[in-house]
Short mmCIF file of C-alpha atoms and ligand atoms in Angstrom, two decimals:
data_model
loop_
_atom_site.label_atom_id
_atom_site.label_comp_id
_atom_site.label_asym_id
_atom_site.label_seq_id
_atom_site.Cartn_x
_atom_site.Cartn_y
_atom_site.Cartn_z
CA MET A 1 -50.08 -66.11 2.11
CA ASP A 2 -51.49 -67.21 -1.23
CA ILE A 3 -51.22 -63.97 -3.24
CA PRO A 4 -52.40 -65.35 -6.62
CA LYS A 5 -55.51 -66.70 -4.82
CA ILE A 6 -56.31 -63.30 -3.23
CA VAL A 7 -55.98 -61.57 -6.59
CA ASN A 8 -58.03 -64.22 -8.36
CA GLN A 9 -60.84 -63.97 -5.80
CA GLN A 10 -60.89 -60.19 -6.14
CA LYS A 11 -61.13 -60.56 -9.93
CA CYS A 12 -64.10 -62.93 -9.55
CA PHE A 13 -65.76 -60.50 -7.15
CA PHE A 14 -65.20 -57.62 -9.58
CA ASN A 15 -66.55 -59.70 -12.47
CA SER A 16 -69.75 -60.33 -10.52
CA ASN A 17 -70.40 -56.59 -11.23
CA CYS A 18 -71.47 -55.83 -7.66
CA THR A 19 -68.81 -53.12 -7.15
CA LYS A 20 -70.44 -51.29 -10.05
CA GLU A 21 -73.40 -50.58 -7.76
CA VAL A 22 -72.98 -47.05 -6.47
CA THR A 23 -74.86 -47.91 -3.26
CA LEU A 24 -72.35 -50.65 -2.41
CA ARG A 25 -69.49 -48.21 -2.92
CA ILE A 26 -71.09 -45.52 -0.75
CA ASN A 27 -71.89 -48.04 1.98
CA THR A 28 -68.31 -49.34 1.95
CA LEU A 29 -66.94 -45.80 2.33
CA LYS A 30 -69.40 -45.03 5.15
CA LYS A 31 -68.37 -48.22 6.87
CA LEU A 32 -64.71 -47.33 6.48
CA LYS A 33 -65.40 -44.00 8.16
CA ASN A 34 -67.11 -45.75 11.08
CA VAL A 35 -64.34 -48.32 11.42
CA ILE A 36 -61.71 -45.55 11.59
CA LYS A 37 -63.82 -43.61 14.12
CA GLU A 38 -64.23 -46.69 16.31
CA ASN A 39 -60.49 -47.44 16.17
CA GLU A 40 -59.09 -43.92 16.33
CA LYS A 41 -57.49 -44.48 19.75
CA GLU A 42 -55.68 -47.60 18.55
CA LEU A 43 -54.50 -45.78 15.44
CA TYR A 44 -53.02 -42.99 17.59
CA LYS A 45 -51.39 -45.52 19.88
CA ALA A 46 -49.71 -47.42 17.02
CA ILE A 47 -48.33 -44.28 15.41
CA TYR A 48 -47.01 -43.10 18.76
CA THR A 49 -45.16 -46.39 19.16
CA ASP A 50 -43.61 -46.09 15.69
CA PHE A 51 -42.88 -42.33 15.58
CA LYS A 52 -43.59 -40.80 19.03
CA LYS A 53 -46.07 -38.66 17.12
CA SER A 54 -48.73 -36.75 19.07
CA GLU A 55 -52.49 -37.28 18.63
CA PHE A 56 -52.86 -33.70 17.43
CA GLU A 57 -50.24 -34.02 14.69
CA THR A 58 -51.63 -37.42 13.67
CA TYR A 59 -55.10 -35.94 13.51
CA ILE A 60 -54.21 -32.97 11.28
CA THR A 61 -51.79 -34.81 9.00
CA GLU A 62 -53.50 -38.19 8.74
CA ILE A 63 -56.94 -38.81 10.21
CA ALA A 64 -58.59 -35.49 9.27
CA LEU A 65 -57.36 -35.85 5.67
CA ILE A 66 -58.87 -39.34 5.49
CA TYR A 67 -62.24 -38.12 6.84
CA ASN A 68 -62.22 -35.20 4.36
CA GLU A 69 -61.53 -37.55 1.47
CA LEU A 70 -64.26 -39.94 2.63
CA ASN A 71 -66.84 -37.16 3.09
CA ASP A 72 -66.02 -35.70 -0.30
CA ALA A 73 -66.31 -39.07 -2.09
CA ILE A 74 -69.53 -40.03 -0.27
CA LYS A 75 -71.08 -36.67 -1.19
CA ASN A 76 -70.02 -36.56 -4.85
CA LEU A 77 -69.86 -40.18 -5.90
CA LYS A 78 -73.32 -40.36 -7.48
CA ARG A 79 -72.56 -37.35 -9.66
CA TRP A 80 -69.04 -38.52 -10.60
CA SER A 81 -70.23 -41.97 -11.65
CA LYS A 82 -73.10 -40.80 -13.86
CA GLN A 83 -72.81 -41.33 -17.56
CA LYS A 84 -72.31 -38.04 -19.37
CA ARG A 85 -73.98 -37.00 -22.62
CA VAL A 86 -71.81 -35.15 -25.17
CA ARG A 87 -72.62 -33.55 -28.57
CA THR A 88 -72.57 -35.65 -31.73
CA ASN A 89 -71.00 -34.19 -34.85
CA LEU A 90 -72.93 -33.80 -38.12
CA ALA A 91 -70.99 -36.59 -39.86
CA ASN A 92 -72.53 -39.13 -37.45
CA PHE A 93 -76.12 -37.90 -37.68
CA PRO A 94 -78.55 -39.36 -36.51
CA ALA A 95 -76.98 -40.58 -33.21
CA LYS A 96 -76.36 -39.67 -29.61
CA SER A 97 -73.00 -39.85 -27.81
CA TYR A 98 -72.15 -40.47 -24.19
CA ILE A 99 -69.28 -41.34 -21.87
CA ILE A 100 -69.63 -44.10 -19.27
CA PRO A 101 -67.28 -43.97 -16.26
CA GLU A 102 -66.31 -47.58 -15.53
CA PRO A 103 -64.04 -49.00 -12.83
CA LEU A 104 -60.71 -50.39 -13.99
CA GLY A 105 -60.95 -53.65 -11.98
CA THR A 106 -58.50 -54.97 -9.42
CA ILE A 107 -56.05 -52.45 -8.01
CA LEU A 108 -52.76 -52.76 -6.12
CA VAL A 109 -51.89 -49.87 -3.78
CA ILE A 110 -48.32 -49.89 -2.45
CA SER A 111 -47.61 -47.21 0.12
CA ALA A 112 -44.74 -45.42 1.86
CA TRP A 113 -44.04 -45.21 5.61
CA ASN A 114 -43.99 -41.50 6.39
CA TYR A 115 -47.75 -40.86 6.74
CA PRO A 116 -48.73 -44.52 6.96
CA TYR A 117 -52.51 -44.10 7.26
CA GLN A 118 -53.39 -41.40 4.76
CA ILE A 119 -50.89 -42.49 2.11
CA ALA A 120 -52.38 -46.00 2.18
CA LEU A 121 -56.04 -45.07 2.56
CA ILE A 122 -56.60 -41.96 0.41
CA PRO A 123 -55.93 -43.78 -2.89
CA VAL A 124 -58.01 -46.69 -1.59
CA ILE A 125 -60.97 -44.36 -0.98
CA SER A 126 -60.74 -43.16 -4.59
CA ALA A 127 -60.35 -46.71 -5.92
CA ILE A 128 -63.41 -47.95 -4.02
CA ALA A 129 -65.41 -44.84 -4.95
CA ALA A 130 -64.66 -45.62 -8.59
CA GLY A 131 -65.93 -49.22 -8.14
CA ASN A 132 -62.73 -51.25 -7.98
CA THR A 133 -61.45 -53.97 -5.67
CA VAL A 134 -58.21 -53.20 -3.84
CA VAL A 135 -55.20 -54.90 -2.28
CA ILE A 136 -53.16 -52.55 -0.06
CA LYS A 137 -49.51 -53.24 0.69
CA PRO A 138 -48.53 -50.78 3.44
CA SER A 139 -44.91 -50.06 4.23
CA GLU A 140 -43.41 -52.60 6.63
CA ILE A 141 -41.13 -49.98 8.22
CA PRO A 142 -43.59 -48.60 10.82
CA ASN A 143 -44.73 -52.10 11.77
CA ASN A 144 -47.25 -51.12 14.46
CA THR A 145 -49.20 -48.88 12.09
CA SER A 146 -49.02 -51.48 9.34
CA ARG A 147 -50.36 -54.14 11.75
CA ILE A 148 -53.26 -52.02 13.03
CA LEU A 149 -54.21 -51.06 9.48
CA ALA A 150 -54.29 -54.74 8.50
CA LYS A 151 -56.27 -55.62 11.62
CA ILE A 152 -59.02 -53.02 11.26
CA ILE A 153 -59.44 -53.50 7.51
CA ASN A 154 -59.19 -57.28 7.39
CA THR A 155 -61.60 -57.87 10.28
CA ASN A 156 -64.24 -55.49 8.94
CA PHE A 157 -64.26 -55.86 5.16
CA ASP A 158 -64.75 -58.64 2.65
CA ALA A 159 -61.24 -59.55 1.42
CA ASN A 160 -62.65 -60.05 -2.05
CA HIS A 161 -63.41 -56.33 -2.16
CA PHE A 162 -60.74 -54.70 -0.06
CA THR A 163 -57.83 -56.19 1.90
CA VAL A 164 -54.43 -55.45 3.39
CA VAL A 165 -51.44 -57.67 2.63
CA GLU A 166 -48.53 -57.00 4.97
CA GLY A 167 -44.95 -57.70 4.00
CA SER A 168 -41.65 -56.36 2.78
CA VAL A 169 -39.74 -56.51 -0.51
CA GLU A 170 -40.39 -60.23 -1.09
CA THR A 171 -44.15 -59.81 -0.69
CA THR A 172 -44.19 -56.72 -2.89
CA THR A 173 -42.17 -58.54 -5.55
CA GLU A 174 -44.71 -61.37 -5.51
CA LEU A 175 -47.60 -58.88 -5.68
CA LEU A 176 -45.95 -57.13 -8.64
CA LYS A 177 -45.87 -60.42 -10.58
CA GLN A 178 -49.69 -60.53 -10.65
CA LYS A 179 -51.80 -59.05 -13.42
CA TRP A 180 -53.47 -55.91 -12.04
CA ASP A 181 -55.73 -53.41 -13.73
CA LYS A 182 -53.80 -50.58 -12.12
CA ILE A 183 -50.90 -50.14 -9.70
CA PHE A 184 -50.86 -47.06 -7.48
CA PHE A 185 -47.45 -46.63 -5.86
CA THR A 186 -46.25 -44.07 -3.31
CA GLY A 187 -42.57 -44.15 -2.43
CA SER A 188 -39.10 -43.37 -3.64
CA THR A 189 -38.17 -42.70 -7.26
CA SER A 190 -35.80 -45.71 -7.26
CA VAL A 191 -38.50 -48.20 -6.18
CA GLY A 192 -40.91 -46.38 -8.51
CA ARG A 193 -38.69 -47.54 -11.38
CA ILE A 194 -38.95 -51.18 -10.19
CA VAL A 195 -42.75 -50.89 -10.01
CA TYR A 196 -42.97 -49.25 -13.45
CA LYS A 197 -40.86 -52.04 -15.02
CA ALA A 198 -42.97 -54.78 -13.41
CA ALA A 199 -46.18 -53.05 -14.56
CA ALA A 200 -44.87 -52.80 -18.12
CA GLU A 201 -44.72 -56.63 -18.35
CA ASN A 202 -48.53 -56.69 -18.37
CA LEU A 203 -49.05 -53.20 -19.83
CA THR A 204 -50.63 -52.29 -16.50
CA PRO A 205 -51.25 -48.56 -16.06
CA VAL A 206 -49.58 -46.92 -13.07
CA THR A 207 -49.84 -43.87 -10.91
CA LEU A 208 -46.50 -43.16 -9.28
CA GLU A 209 -46.39 -40.71 -6.37
CA LEU A 210 -42.66 -40.23 -5.88
CA GLY A 211 -40.25 -37.87 -4.19
CA GLY A 212 -37.52 -35.37 -4.94
CA LYS A 213 -36.08 -32.09 -3.76
CA SER A 214 -38.73 -29.37 -3.36
CA PRO A 215 -37.26 -25.84 -3.55
CA THR A 216 -38.64 -22.83 -1.67
CA PHE A 217 -37.99 -19.35 -3.04
CA ILE A 218 -37.92 -16.45 -0.59
CA PHE A 219 -37.86 -12.95 -2.02
CA LYS A 220 -36.91 -9.76 -0.19
CA ASP A 221 -40.44 -8.28 -0.31
CA CYS A 222 -42.01 -11.13 1.72
CA ASP A 223 -43.17 -10.84 5.32
CA ILE A 224 -40.00 -12.37 6.78
CA LYS A 225 -41.33 -13.25 10.22
CA LEU A 226 -44.46 -14.97 8.93
CA THR A 227 -42.48 -16.67 6.16
CA ALA A 228 -40.09 -18.09 8.77
CA LYS A 229 -43.01 -19.27 10.96
CA ARG A 230 -44.72 -21.03 8.05
CA ILE A 231 -41.50 -22.64 6.80
CA VAL A 232 -40.53 -23.90 10.25
CA TRP A 233 -43.97 -25.51 10.59
CA ALA A 234 -43.83 -27.12 7.13
CA LYS A 235 -40.25 -28.30 7.30
CA PHE A 236 -40.14 -29.76 10.81
CA LEU A 237 -43.62 -31.29 10.90
CA ASN A 238 -43.07 -35.08 11.09
CA ALA A 239 -39.37 -34.15 11.62
CA GLY A 240 -39.07 -33.27 7.94
CA GLN A 241 -40.13 -36.76 6.83
CA THR A 242 -42.67 -35.32 4.40
CA CYS A 243 -42.49 -35.81 0.64
CA ILE A 244 -43.59 -32.21 -0.05
CA ALA A 245 -41.59 -30.54 2.74
CA PRO A 246 -39.44 -27.60 1.63
CA ASP A 247 -36.21 -29.49 0.93
CA TYR A 248 -34.00 -26.39 0.63
CA LEU A 249 -34.41 -22.60 0.66
CA LEU A 250 -33.37 -20.16 -2.05
CA VAL A 251 -33.26 -16.76 -0.41
CA GLU A 252 -32.41 -13.34 -1.84
CA LYS A 253 -29.00 -12.36 -0.46
CA GLU A 254 -30.26 -9.04 0.93
CA ILE A 255 -32.50 -10.74 3.50
CA GLU A 256 -30.48 -13.91 4.18
CA GLN A 257 -29.28 -12.95 7.67
CA GLN A 258 -32.70 -11.62 8.70
CA LEU A 259 -34.37 -14.81 7.51
CA LEU A 260 -31.83 -17.07 9.27
CA SER A 261 -32.37 -15.20 12.51
CA SER A 262 -36.20 -15.41 12.17
CA LEU A 263 -36.04 -19.12 11.36
CA LYS A 264 -33.92 -19.69 14.46
CA SER A 265 -36.38 -17.74 16.66
CA GLU A 266 -39.33 -19.67 15.26
CA ILE A 267 -37.61 -23.01 15.89
CA GLU A 268 -36.87 -21.96 19.48
CA ILE A 269 -40.56 -21.14 19.99
CA ALA A 270 -41.95 -24.25 18.25
CA TYR A 271 -39.38 -26.79 19.51
CA PRO A 272 -37.99 -25.44 22.78
CA VAL A 273 -36.48 -28.76 23.90
CA ASN A 274 -33.36 -29.63 21.99
CA ASN A 275 -32.83 -33.34 21.50
CA THR A 276 -35.02 -35.37 23.82
CA ILE A 277 -38.41 -36.99 23.27
CA ASN A 278 -40.98 -34.24 23.15
CA GLU A 279 -44.68 -34.58 22.42
CA ASN A 280 -44.46 -31.95 19.66
CA TYR A 281 -41.53 -33.41 17.78
CA VAL A 282 -41.43 -36.71 15.92
CA GLN A 283 -38.61 -39.29 15.93
CA ILE A 284 -36.60 -40.31 12.89
CA ILE A 285 -38.23 -43.54 11.72
CA ASN A 286 -35.27 -45.94 12.19
CA ASP A 287 -31.53 -46.19 12.81
CA ALA A 288 -30.69 -46.43 9.11
CA HIS A 289 -32.42 -43.11 8.39
CA PHE A 290 -30.94 -41.57 11.55
CA ASP A 291 -27.42 -42.50 10.42
CA ARG A 292 -28.08 -41.33 6.87
CA LEU A 293 -29.24 -37.91 8.12
CA SER A 294 -26.50 -37.64 10.70
CA ASN A 295 -23.86 -38.20 8.01
CA LEU A 296 -25.49 -35.59 5.77
CA ILE A 297 -24.90 -32.71 8.20
CA PRO A 298 -21.90 -30.57 7.14
CA LYS A 299 -20.59 -29.69 10.62
CA ASP A 300 -18.88 -26.48 9.43
CA LYS A 301 -22.09 -25.10 7.92
CA ILE A 302 -24.47 -25.39 10.88
CA TYR A 303 -26.15 -22.06 11.62
CA PHE A 304 -28.44 -23.56 14.24
CA GLY A 305 -29.21 -27.02 15.65
CA GLY A 306 -27.30 -30.14 14.72
CA GLU A 307 -27.68 -31.77 18.18
CA GLN A 308 -28.57 -35.45 18.07
CA ASN A 309 -29.73 -38.21 20.34
CA ALA A 310 -29.07 -41.58 18.70
CA SER A 311 -30.86 -43.73 21.30
CA GLU A 312 -34.10 -41.71 20.90
CA ARG A 313 -33.50 -41.12 17.16
CA ILE A 314 -33.97 -37.36 17.52
CA ILE A 315 -32.18 -34.75 15.41
CA ARG A 316 -32.86 -31.17 16.43
CA PRO A 317 -34.25 -28.89 13.67
CA THR A 318 -31.09 -27.80 11.88
CA LEU A 319 -30.39 -24.76 9.69
CA LEU A 320 -27.45 -24.99 7.28
CA GLN A 321 -25.90 -21.84 5.78
CA ASN A 322 -23.42 -21.04 2.99
CA ILE A 323 -24.73 -23.96 0.97
CA SER A 324 -24.25 -24.18 -2.79
CA PHE A 325 -25.92 -26.43 -5.37
CA GLU A 326 -22.71 -28.50 -5.41
CA ASP A 327 -22.84 -29.48 -1.70
CA PRO A 328 -23.50 -33.23 -1.03
CA ILE A 329 -26.73 -32.35 0.82
CA MET A 330 -28.10 -30.92 -2.45
CA LYS A 331 -27.84 -34.28 -4.25
CA ASP A 332 -30.81 -36.31 -2.97
CA GLU A 333 -34.09 -35.65 -1.18
CA ILE A 334 -33.26 -34.97 2.51
CA PHE A 335 -36.41 -36.39 4.13
CA GLY A 336 -35.43 -35.20 7.59
CA PRO A 337 -35.09 -32.07 9.79
CA LEU A 338 -32.11 -30.50 7.97
CA LEU A 339 -32.70 -27.26 6.08
CA PRO A 340 -29.99 -26.05 3.68
CA ILE A 341 -30.17 -22.38 2.75
CA ILE A 342 -28.72 -21.06 -0.50
CA SER A 343 -28.59 -17.31 -1.10
CA PHE A 344 -28.88 -15.77 -4.56
CA GLU A 345 -28.71 -12.39 -6.27
CA ASN A 346 -29.72 -13.27 -9.82
CA LEU A 347 -33.11 -14.97 -10.23
CA ASP A 348 -32.46 -16.17 -13.81
CA LYS A 349 -29.27 -17.92 -12.73
CA VAL A 350 -30.94 -19.65 -9.79
CA ILE A 351 -33.90 -20.75 -11.94
CA THR A 352 -31.41 -22.29 -14.39
CA LYS A 353 -29.82 -24.20 -11.48
CA VAL A 354 -33.20 -25.51 -10.29
CA LYS A 355 -34.13 -26.52 -13.83
CA ALA A 356 -30.88 -28.44 -14.19
CA LYS A 357 -32.13 -30.76 -11.41
CA GLU A 358 -35.00 -33.26 -11.67
CA LYS A 359 -38.51 -31.78 -11.74
CA PRO A 360 -39.60 -31.25 -8.12
CA LEU A 361 -42.73 -32.67 -6.51
CA SER A 362 -43.47 -29.28 -4.94
CA LEU A 363 -42.25 -25.72 -5.11
CA TYR A 364 -43.02 -22.77 -2.85
CA ILE A 365 -42.64 -19.03 -3.38
CA TYR A 366 -42.74 -16.41 -0.63
CA SER A 367 -43.26 -12.97 -2.16
CA LYS A 368 -45.83 -10.22 -2.72
CA ASN A 369 -44.47 -9.44 -6.17
CA LYS A 370 -46.92 -10.80 -8.76
CA LYS A 371 -44.42 -10.48 -11.61
CA ILE A 372 -41.81 -12.58 -9.81
CA ILE A 373 -44.41 -15.17 -8.78
CA ARG A 374 -45.69 -15.43 -12.37
CA LYS A 375 -42.17 -15.73 -13.78
CA THR A 376 -41.15 -18.49 -11.36
CA LEU A 377 -44.38 -20.45 -11.90
CA HIS A 378 -44.06 -20.03 -15.66
CA GLU A 379 -40.43 -21.10 -16.00
CA ILE A 380 -40.10 -24.09 -13.66
CA SER A 381 -41.98 -27.37 -14.10
CA PHE A 382 -43.02 -29.06 -10.82
CA GLY A 383 -45.87 -31.16 -9.43
CA GLY A 384 -47.75 -28.55 -7.40
CA GLY A 385 -47.17 -26.01 -4.70
CA ALA A 386 -48.18 -22.90 -2.83
CA ILE A 387 -47.49 -19.19 -2.68
CA ASN A 388 -46.68 -17.72 0.75
CA GLU A 389 -47.37 -21.15 2.29
CA SER A 390 -45.99 -24.68 2.14
CA LEU A 391 -47.61 -28.15 2.19
CA VAL A 392 -51.20 -26.97 2.47
CA HIS A 393 -52.05 -27.31 -1.24
CA LEU A 394 -52.36 -31.03 -0.44
CA SER A 395 -55.38 -30.34 1.77
CA ASN A 396 -57.50 -28.59 -0.89
CA PRO A 397 -59.59 -31.34 -2.54
CA ASN A 398 -60.03 -29.20 -5.65
CA LEU A 399 -56.31 -29.36 -6.41
CA PRO A 400 -55.17 -32.64 -8.04
CA PHE A 401 -52.08 -33.90 -6.22
CA GLY A 402 -49.12 -35.51 -8.01
CA GLY A 403 -45.65 -35.08 -9.42
CA VAL A 404 -44.11 -34.62 -12.85
CA GLY A 405 -41.01 -36.17 -14.41
CA THR A 406 -39.12 -38.20 -11.78
CA SER A 407 -41.38 -36.85 -9.00
CA GLY A 408 -44.34 -38.81 -10.33
CA ILE A 409 -46.82 -39.90 -12.95
CA GLY A 410 -50.52 -39.10 -12.60
CA ASN A 411 -52.39 -37.54 -9.71
CA TYR A 412 -55.20 -38.08 -7.18
CA HIS A 413 -57.38 -36.59 -4.39
CA SER A 414 -61.13 -36.10 -4.73
CA LYS A 415 -62.38 -36.12 -8.37
CA ALA A 416 -58.80 -36.49 -9.69
CA GLY A 417 -58.53 -39.67 -7.57
CA PHE A 418 -61.82 -40.97 -8.95
CA ASP A 419 -60.53 -40.32 -12.48
CA THR A 420 -57.26 -42.12 -11.70
CA PHE A 421 -59.17 -45.36 -11.08
CA THR A 422 -61.77 -44.91 -13.83
CA HIS A 423 -61.85 -45.70 -17.51
CA TYR A 424 -64.06 -43.30 -19.48
CA LYS A 425 -65.80 -45.49 -22.05
CA SER A 426 -66.95 -43.49 -25.09
CA ILE A 427 -70.08 -44.64 -26.92
CA LEU A 428 -71.68 -43.45 -30.13
CA HIS A 429 -75.25 -44.71 -30.18
CA LYS A 430 -76.82 -44.76 -33.65
CA SER A 431 -80.52 -44.81 -34.43
CA PHE A 432 -82.27 -47.17 -36.89
CA LEU A 433 -84.63 -44.38 -37.98
CA PHE A 434 -82.70 -43.11 -40.92
CA GLU A 435 -79.69 -44.14 -43.06
CA PRO A 436 -77.92 -41.40 -45.06
CA ASN A 437 -76.16 -44.03 -47.27
CA LEU A 438 -73.29 -41.67 -47.99
CA LYS A 439 -70.51 -43.96 -46.82
CA TYR A 440 -71.55 -46.92 -48.97
CA THR A 441 -70.60 -47.75 -52.55
CA PRO A 442 -70.95 -46.73 -55.28
CA PHE A 443 -68.84 -43.60 -54.56
CA THR A 444 -70.65 -41.24 -56.90
CA LYS A 445 -69.71 -37.64 -57.66
CA TRP A 446 -72.66 -36.14 -55.78
CA LYS A 447 -71.88 -38.27 -52.68
CA ARG A 448 -68.31 -36.95 -52.75
CA GLN A 449 -69.56 -33.40 -52.95
CA ILE A 450 -71.92 -33.85 -49.98
CA VAL A 451 -69.29 -35.68 -47.89
CA LYS A 452 -66.77 -32.93 -48.63
CA PHE A 453 -69.34 -30.30 -47.70
CA ILE A 454 -70.05 -32.01 -44.35
CA LEU A 455 -66.46 -32.89 -43.44
CA GLU A 456 -64.66 -29.75 -44.51
P1 NAD B 501 -39.76 -46.83 -0.62
O1 NAD B 501 -39.74 -46.60 -2.09
O2 NAD B 501 -38.53 -47.36 0.02
O3 NAD B 501 -40.93 -47.85 -0.22
C1 NAD B 501 -42.25 -47.70 -0.68
C2 NAD B 501 -42.93 -49.06 -0.75
O4 NAD B 501 -42.23 -49.89 -1.67
C3 NAD B 501 -42.98 -49.81 0.57
O5 NAD B 501 -44.25 -50.39 0.73
C4 NAD B 501 -41.90 -50.87 0.43
O6 NAD B 501 -42.22 -52.06 1.11
C5 NAD B 501 -41.88 -51.12 -1.07
N1 NAD B 501 -40.55 -51.49 -1.53
C6 NAD B 501 -39.35 -51.06 -1.06
N2 NAD B 501 -38.34 -51.60 -1.78
C7 NAD B 501 -38.90 -52.39 -2.73
C8 NAD B 501 -38.38 -53.20 -3.78
N3 NAD B 501 -37.07 -53.34 -3.98
N4 NAD B 501 -39.26 -53.86 -4.57
C9 NAD B 501 -40.58 -53.72 -4.38
N5 NAD B 501 -41.13 -52.98 -3.38
C10 NAD B 501 -40.30 -52.30 -2.58
O7 NAD B 501 -40.21 -45.44 0.02
P2 NAD B 501 -40.35 -45.06 1.54
O8 NAD B 501 -39.00 -45.04 2.15
O9 NAD B 501 -41.41 -45.88 2.17
O10 NAD B 501 -40.91 -43.58 1.43
C11 NAD B 501 -40.10 -42.46 1.22
C12 NAD B 501 -40.19 -41.96 -0.20
O11 NAD B 501 -41.54 -41.84 -0.60
C13 NAD B 501 -39.62 -40.55 -0.33
O12 NAD B 501 -38.90 -40.46 -1.52
C14 NAD B 501 -40.85 -39.66 -0.40
O13 NAD B 501 -40.66 -38.46 -1.05
C15 NAD B 501 -41.80 -40.55 -1.13
N6 NAD B 501 -43.17 -40.17 -0.83
C16 NAD B 501 -43.90 -39.61 -1.83
C17 NAD B 501 -45.20 -39.20 -1.57
C18 NAD B 501 -46.04 -38.55 -2.63
O14 NAD B 501 -47.21 -38.35 -2.39
N7 NAD B 501 -45.50 -38.21 -3.79
C19 NAD B 501 -45.75 -39.39 -0.31
C20 NAD B 501 -44.97 -39.99 0.67
C21 NAD B 501 -43.67 -40.39 0.40
#
């Protein structure tokens, strides 16, 4: 594959100015929606082959999110791309001022494997809505989903506008050598560093959607049963292979046993079969991740679960008790169906412990106490989150999605996504009608007085 040629052709296409036409952008997005609709069955089939994931779960966590993003962009694109008039200050009189949203140019989107369709396509929708050309490099790990994505995009769209390049590290390394106008990366913090370094060579701006350990606080005044039900859903969806899944629980000591017992009951209801293929429970993506997760389980701390089936790559939802911040499982993002539970009595101390770690991508609080919620939100920096829920903040298009610190740089979804791929060009537009002459020589005393009067 001739990567420099693909990039060069996209640059020529962008320079022809046709992607600046709002109608072309809207038509491309409408076509993308149709192409996905026509190929939905194949998309479900490929993801089942890679993950044993059901149509229903794929629909709610992938396809529906893509349709929502498309509908939102198609509906709002004309308004977002309009030039905006702003006030002009007295010092610049007589003039008008405006801001022109302009596309950045040619974009590289590199995506992760865990939600292979939406993580690749949602940034692409924003990039196209903003008038850019895009090369997508999906993760090679779920190879059936990567192949179907390449097939449906590359057979239906002009490669000069929008194309998929499949490949692994070598291909990505070659892509990163090119001069892009923006790189949008979703993946691990360690590869994020590689991408950031490569981008710096050309001073290319980046958005980095990374990972980390997302804490979940559970206070004694919460509705324990409903809290347990919501956490079990959020944690074990996609078998815990979700960047914003609750990574670990911080529970008030007083309700620890009650919560553990409710979590266990909810798991038994949601995932009644223990460690065999089951249409409601996803596989671990590959043997390397299976082994990594298997080795992470502290056998003496299992409260529930722990059963494994290596040939099917299934690990039963597992609850781990008596965990402290020093346990090995508290070092890195878990990214699997293991849920460590730490109990606490002193909120200030536990906040200090959380703050000593890297800034999380997400944080969740289960409580009815407004003061406690406000305190926790105020004191801990994190990407985004939810109160008395988990994950679902991602599905509200009015909430920009992204991390902070090592969990990410920049954000996207809906208008925030449009902004991510847009440069706002500021223009001051002067009239020829009148020239105040104040800024020109000679710098007389009266000119100084007037200038001081205007500027101070
Ligand atoms: P990864 O970093 O291993 O891979 C991401 C992409 O980078 C893939 O396309 C891969 O081919 C490429 N890549 C891998 N190694 C590379 C290298 N050495 N040089 C250049 N490119 C390379 O991540 P992953 O395993 O696919 O995904 C899991 C991680 O992604 C988790 O940390 C998770 O939290 C994070 N994630 C974040 C979000 C988010 O929205 N913030 C969403 C999904 C996943």
